[in-house]
Coordinates of N, CA and C in Angstrom, one line a residue:
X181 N 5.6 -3.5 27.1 CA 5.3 -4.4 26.0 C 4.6 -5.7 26.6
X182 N 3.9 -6.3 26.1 CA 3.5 -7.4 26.2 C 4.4 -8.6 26.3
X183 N 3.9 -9.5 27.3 CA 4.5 -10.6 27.9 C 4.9 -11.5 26.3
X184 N 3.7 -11.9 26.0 CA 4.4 -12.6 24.6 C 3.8 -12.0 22.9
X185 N 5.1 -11.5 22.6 CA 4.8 -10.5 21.3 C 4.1 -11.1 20.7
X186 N 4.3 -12.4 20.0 CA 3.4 -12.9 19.4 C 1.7 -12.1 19.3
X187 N 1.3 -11.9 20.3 CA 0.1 -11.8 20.9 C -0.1 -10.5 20.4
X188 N 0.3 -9.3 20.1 CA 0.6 -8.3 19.5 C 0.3 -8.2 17.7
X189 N 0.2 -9.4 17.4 CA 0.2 -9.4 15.6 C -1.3 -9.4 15.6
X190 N -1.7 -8.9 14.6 CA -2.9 -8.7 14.4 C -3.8 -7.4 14.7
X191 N -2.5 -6.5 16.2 CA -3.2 -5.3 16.5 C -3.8 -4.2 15.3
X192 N -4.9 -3.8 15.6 CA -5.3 -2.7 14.5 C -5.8 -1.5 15.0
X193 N -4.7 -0.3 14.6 CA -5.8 1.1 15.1 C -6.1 2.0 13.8
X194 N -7.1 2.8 13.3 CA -7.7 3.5 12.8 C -8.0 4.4 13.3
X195 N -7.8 5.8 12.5 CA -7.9 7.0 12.5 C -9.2 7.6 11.5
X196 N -9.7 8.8 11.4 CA -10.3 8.6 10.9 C -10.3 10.4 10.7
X197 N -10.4 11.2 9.5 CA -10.4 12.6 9.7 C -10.5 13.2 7.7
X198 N -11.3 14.0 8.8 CA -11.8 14.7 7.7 C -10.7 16.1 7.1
X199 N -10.5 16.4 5.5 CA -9.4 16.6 4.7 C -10.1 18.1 4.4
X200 N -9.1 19.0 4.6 CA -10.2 20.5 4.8 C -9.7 20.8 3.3
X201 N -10.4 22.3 3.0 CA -10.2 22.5 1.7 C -8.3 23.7 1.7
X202 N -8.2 23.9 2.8 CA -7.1 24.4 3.5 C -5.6 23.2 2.8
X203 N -6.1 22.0 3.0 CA -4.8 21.1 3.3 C -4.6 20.3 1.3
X204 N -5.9 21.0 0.8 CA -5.5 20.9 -0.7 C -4.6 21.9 -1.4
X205 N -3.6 21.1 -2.3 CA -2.5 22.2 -2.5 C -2.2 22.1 -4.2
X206 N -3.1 21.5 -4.8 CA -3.0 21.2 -6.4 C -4.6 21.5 -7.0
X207 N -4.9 21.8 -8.2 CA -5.7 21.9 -8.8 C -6.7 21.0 -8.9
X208 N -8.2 20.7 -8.9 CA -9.1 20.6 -8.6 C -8.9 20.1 -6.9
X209 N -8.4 20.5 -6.0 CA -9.0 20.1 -4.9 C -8.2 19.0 -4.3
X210 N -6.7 18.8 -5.3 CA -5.5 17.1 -4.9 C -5.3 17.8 -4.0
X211 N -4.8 16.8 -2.9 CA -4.0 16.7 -1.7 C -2.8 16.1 -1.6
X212 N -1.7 16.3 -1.2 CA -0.9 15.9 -2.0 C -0.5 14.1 -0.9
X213 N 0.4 13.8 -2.0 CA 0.7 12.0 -0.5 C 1.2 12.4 0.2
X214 N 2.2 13.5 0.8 CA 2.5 13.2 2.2 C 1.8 13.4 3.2
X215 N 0.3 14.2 3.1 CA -0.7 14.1 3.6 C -1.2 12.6 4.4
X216 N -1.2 12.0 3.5 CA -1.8 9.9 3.5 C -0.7 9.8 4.4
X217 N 1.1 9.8 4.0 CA 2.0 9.8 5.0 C 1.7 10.3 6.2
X218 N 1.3 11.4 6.7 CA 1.7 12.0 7.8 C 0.0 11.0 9.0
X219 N -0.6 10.8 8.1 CA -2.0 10.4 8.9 C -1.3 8.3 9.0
X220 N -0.5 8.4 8.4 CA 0.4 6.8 8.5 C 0.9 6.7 9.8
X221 N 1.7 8.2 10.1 CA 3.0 8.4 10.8 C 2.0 8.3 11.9
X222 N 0.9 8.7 12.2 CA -0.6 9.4 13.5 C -0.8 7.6 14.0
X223 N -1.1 7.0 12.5 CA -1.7 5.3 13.6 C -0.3 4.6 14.1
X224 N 0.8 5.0 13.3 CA 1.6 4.1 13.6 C 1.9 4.4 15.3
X225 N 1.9 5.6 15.2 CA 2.0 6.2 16.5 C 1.3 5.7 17.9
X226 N 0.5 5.6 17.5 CA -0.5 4.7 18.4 C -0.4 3.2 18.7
X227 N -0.1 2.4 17.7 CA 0.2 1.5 17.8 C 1.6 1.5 18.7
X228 N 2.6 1.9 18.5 CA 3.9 1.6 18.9 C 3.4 2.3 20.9
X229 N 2.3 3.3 21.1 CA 2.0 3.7 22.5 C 1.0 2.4 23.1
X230 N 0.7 1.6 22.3 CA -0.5 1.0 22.5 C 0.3 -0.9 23.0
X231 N 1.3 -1.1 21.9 CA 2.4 -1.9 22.3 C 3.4 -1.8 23.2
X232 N 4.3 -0.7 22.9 CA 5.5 -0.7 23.8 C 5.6 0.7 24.8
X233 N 4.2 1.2 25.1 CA 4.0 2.1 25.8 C 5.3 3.7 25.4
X234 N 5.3 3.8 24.3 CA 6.5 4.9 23.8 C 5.8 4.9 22.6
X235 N 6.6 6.2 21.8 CA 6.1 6.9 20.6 C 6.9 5.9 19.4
X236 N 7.8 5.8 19.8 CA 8.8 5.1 18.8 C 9.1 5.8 17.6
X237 N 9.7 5.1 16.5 CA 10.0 5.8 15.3 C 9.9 5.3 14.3
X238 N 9.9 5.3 12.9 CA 9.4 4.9 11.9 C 11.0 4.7 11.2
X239 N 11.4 3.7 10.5 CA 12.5 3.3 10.2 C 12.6 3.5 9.0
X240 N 11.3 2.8 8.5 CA 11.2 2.8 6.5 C 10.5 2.7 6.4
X241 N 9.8 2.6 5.4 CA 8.2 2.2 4.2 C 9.1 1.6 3.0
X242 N 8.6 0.3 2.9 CA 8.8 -0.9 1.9 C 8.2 -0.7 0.8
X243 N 7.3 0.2 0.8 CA 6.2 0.1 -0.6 C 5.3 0.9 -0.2
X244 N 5.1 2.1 -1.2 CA 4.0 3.0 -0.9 C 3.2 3.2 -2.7
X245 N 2.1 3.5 -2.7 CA 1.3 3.1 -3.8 C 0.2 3.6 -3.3
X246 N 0.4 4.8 -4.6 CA -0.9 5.9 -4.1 C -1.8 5.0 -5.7
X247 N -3.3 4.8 -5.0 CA -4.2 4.2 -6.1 C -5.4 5.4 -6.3
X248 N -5.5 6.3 -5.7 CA -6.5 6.7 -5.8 C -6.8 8.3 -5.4
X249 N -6.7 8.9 -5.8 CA -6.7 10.7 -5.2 C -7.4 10.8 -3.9
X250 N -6.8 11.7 -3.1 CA -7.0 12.3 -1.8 C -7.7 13.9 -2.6
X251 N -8.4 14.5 -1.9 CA -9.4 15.6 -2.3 C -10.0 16.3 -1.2
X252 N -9.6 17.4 -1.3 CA -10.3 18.3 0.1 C -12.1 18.0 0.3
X253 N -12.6 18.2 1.4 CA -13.7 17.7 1.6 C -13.8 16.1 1.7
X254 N -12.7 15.2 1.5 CA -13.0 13.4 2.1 C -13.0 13.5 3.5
X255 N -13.2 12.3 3.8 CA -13.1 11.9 5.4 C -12.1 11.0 4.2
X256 N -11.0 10.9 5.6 CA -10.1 9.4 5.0 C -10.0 8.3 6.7
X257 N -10.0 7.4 6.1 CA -9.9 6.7 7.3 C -8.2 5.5 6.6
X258 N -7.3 5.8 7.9 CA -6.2 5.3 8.1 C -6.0 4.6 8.7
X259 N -5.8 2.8 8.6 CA -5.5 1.9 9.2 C -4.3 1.5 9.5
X260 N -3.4 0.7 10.9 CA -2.5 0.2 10.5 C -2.5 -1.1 11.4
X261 N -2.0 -1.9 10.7 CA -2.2 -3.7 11.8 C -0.5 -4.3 12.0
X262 N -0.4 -4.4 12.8 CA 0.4 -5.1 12.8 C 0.5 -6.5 12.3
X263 N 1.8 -6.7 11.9 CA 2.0 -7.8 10.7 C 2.8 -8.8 11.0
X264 N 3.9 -8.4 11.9 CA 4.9 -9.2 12.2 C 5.6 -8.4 13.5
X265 N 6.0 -9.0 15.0 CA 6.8 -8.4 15.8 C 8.3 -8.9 16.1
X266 N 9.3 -8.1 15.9 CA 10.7 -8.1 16.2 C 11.0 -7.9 17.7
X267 N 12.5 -8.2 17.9 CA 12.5 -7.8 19.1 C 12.7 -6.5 19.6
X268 N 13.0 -5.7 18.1 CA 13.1 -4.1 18.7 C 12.4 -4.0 17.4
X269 N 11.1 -4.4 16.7 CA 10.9 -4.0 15.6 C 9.3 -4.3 15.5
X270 N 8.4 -3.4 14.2 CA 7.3 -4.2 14.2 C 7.1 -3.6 12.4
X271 N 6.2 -4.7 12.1 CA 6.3 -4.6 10.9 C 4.7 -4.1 10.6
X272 N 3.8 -3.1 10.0 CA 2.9 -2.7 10.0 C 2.7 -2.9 8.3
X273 N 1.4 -3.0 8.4 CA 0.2 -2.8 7.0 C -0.6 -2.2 6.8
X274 N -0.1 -0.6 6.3 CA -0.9 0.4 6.4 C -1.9 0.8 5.2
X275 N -3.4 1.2 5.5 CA -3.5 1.3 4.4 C -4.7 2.4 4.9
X276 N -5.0 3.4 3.6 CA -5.9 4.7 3.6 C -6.9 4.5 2.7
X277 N -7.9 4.9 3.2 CA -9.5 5.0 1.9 C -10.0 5.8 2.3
X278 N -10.7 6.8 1.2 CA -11.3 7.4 1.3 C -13.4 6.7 1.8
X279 N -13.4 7.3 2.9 CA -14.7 6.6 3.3 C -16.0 7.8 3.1
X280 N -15.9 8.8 2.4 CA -16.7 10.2 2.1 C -16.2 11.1 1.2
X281 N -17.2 11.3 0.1 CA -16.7 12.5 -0.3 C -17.7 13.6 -0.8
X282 N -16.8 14.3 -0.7 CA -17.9 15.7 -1.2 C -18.6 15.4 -2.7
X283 N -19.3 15.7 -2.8 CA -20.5 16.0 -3.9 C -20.9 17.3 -5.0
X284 N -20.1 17.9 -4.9 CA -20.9 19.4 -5.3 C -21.8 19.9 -6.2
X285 N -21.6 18.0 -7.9 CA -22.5 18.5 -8.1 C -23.7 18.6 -8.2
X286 N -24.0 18.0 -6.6 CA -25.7 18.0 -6.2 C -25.7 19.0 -4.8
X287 N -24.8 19.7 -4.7 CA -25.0 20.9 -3.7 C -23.8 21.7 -3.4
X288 N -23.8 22.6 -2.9 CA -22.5 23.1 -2.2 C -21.7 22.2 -0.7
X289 N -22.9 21.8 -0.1 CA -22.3 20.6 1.2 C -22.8 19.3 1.3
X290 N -23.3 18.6 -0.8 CA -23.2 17.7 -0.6 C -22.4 16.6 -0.6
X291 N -22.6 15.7 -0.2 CA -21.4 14.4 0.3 C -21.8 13.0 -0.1
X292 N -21.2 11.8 -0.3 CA -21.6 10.9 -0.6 C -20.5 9.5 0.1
X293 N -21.2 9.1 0.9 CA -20.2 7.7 1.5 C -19.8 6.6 1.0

């Protein structure tokens, strides 16, 4: 870990992955949220190897608030920043957008950013 935590707030990692038509599991093409979750669980991950050189573990989610459908064929890109550091704790602000999506009705592989 870093000499003074402080210095640690503000870190930010992003992921960034494309949503196959495999990992859609609802009609037209939904994905479902633990998907968004599990790509949460991937930066937090990083963050906590990137801070405290370990995988660490996820304690809770304070608020989760799906605004907008996940859909086979997006790229989603997953951020998480750190917000606040504890002495055995870190408080993250995670958040998912879709940054691509398929198109189909202008092709079979088209897409739009």
């Amino acid at each position: 870990m870093s000499a003074d935590p402080s210095a640690l707030t503000g870190l930010c990692v992003t992921h960034r992955r494309y949503v196959t038509y495999g990992d859609a599991h609802y009609a037209g093409n939904l994905v479902d949220g633990a998907y968004v979750l599990g790509l949460f669980g991937d930066v937090a991950t990083e963050v906590c190897i990137r801070t405290d050189g370990d995988e660490g573990l996820f304690a809770s989610y304070s608020d989760v608030q799906f605004r907008a459908p996940v859909l086979a064929g997006d790229i989603i890109e997953a951020t998480a920043t750190v917000t606040a550091v504890g002495r055995r704790s870190r408080q993250l602000a995670l958040e998912a957008r879709v940054v691509c999506r398929s198109d189909p009705q202008r092709g079979e592989s088209a897409a739009s950013v």
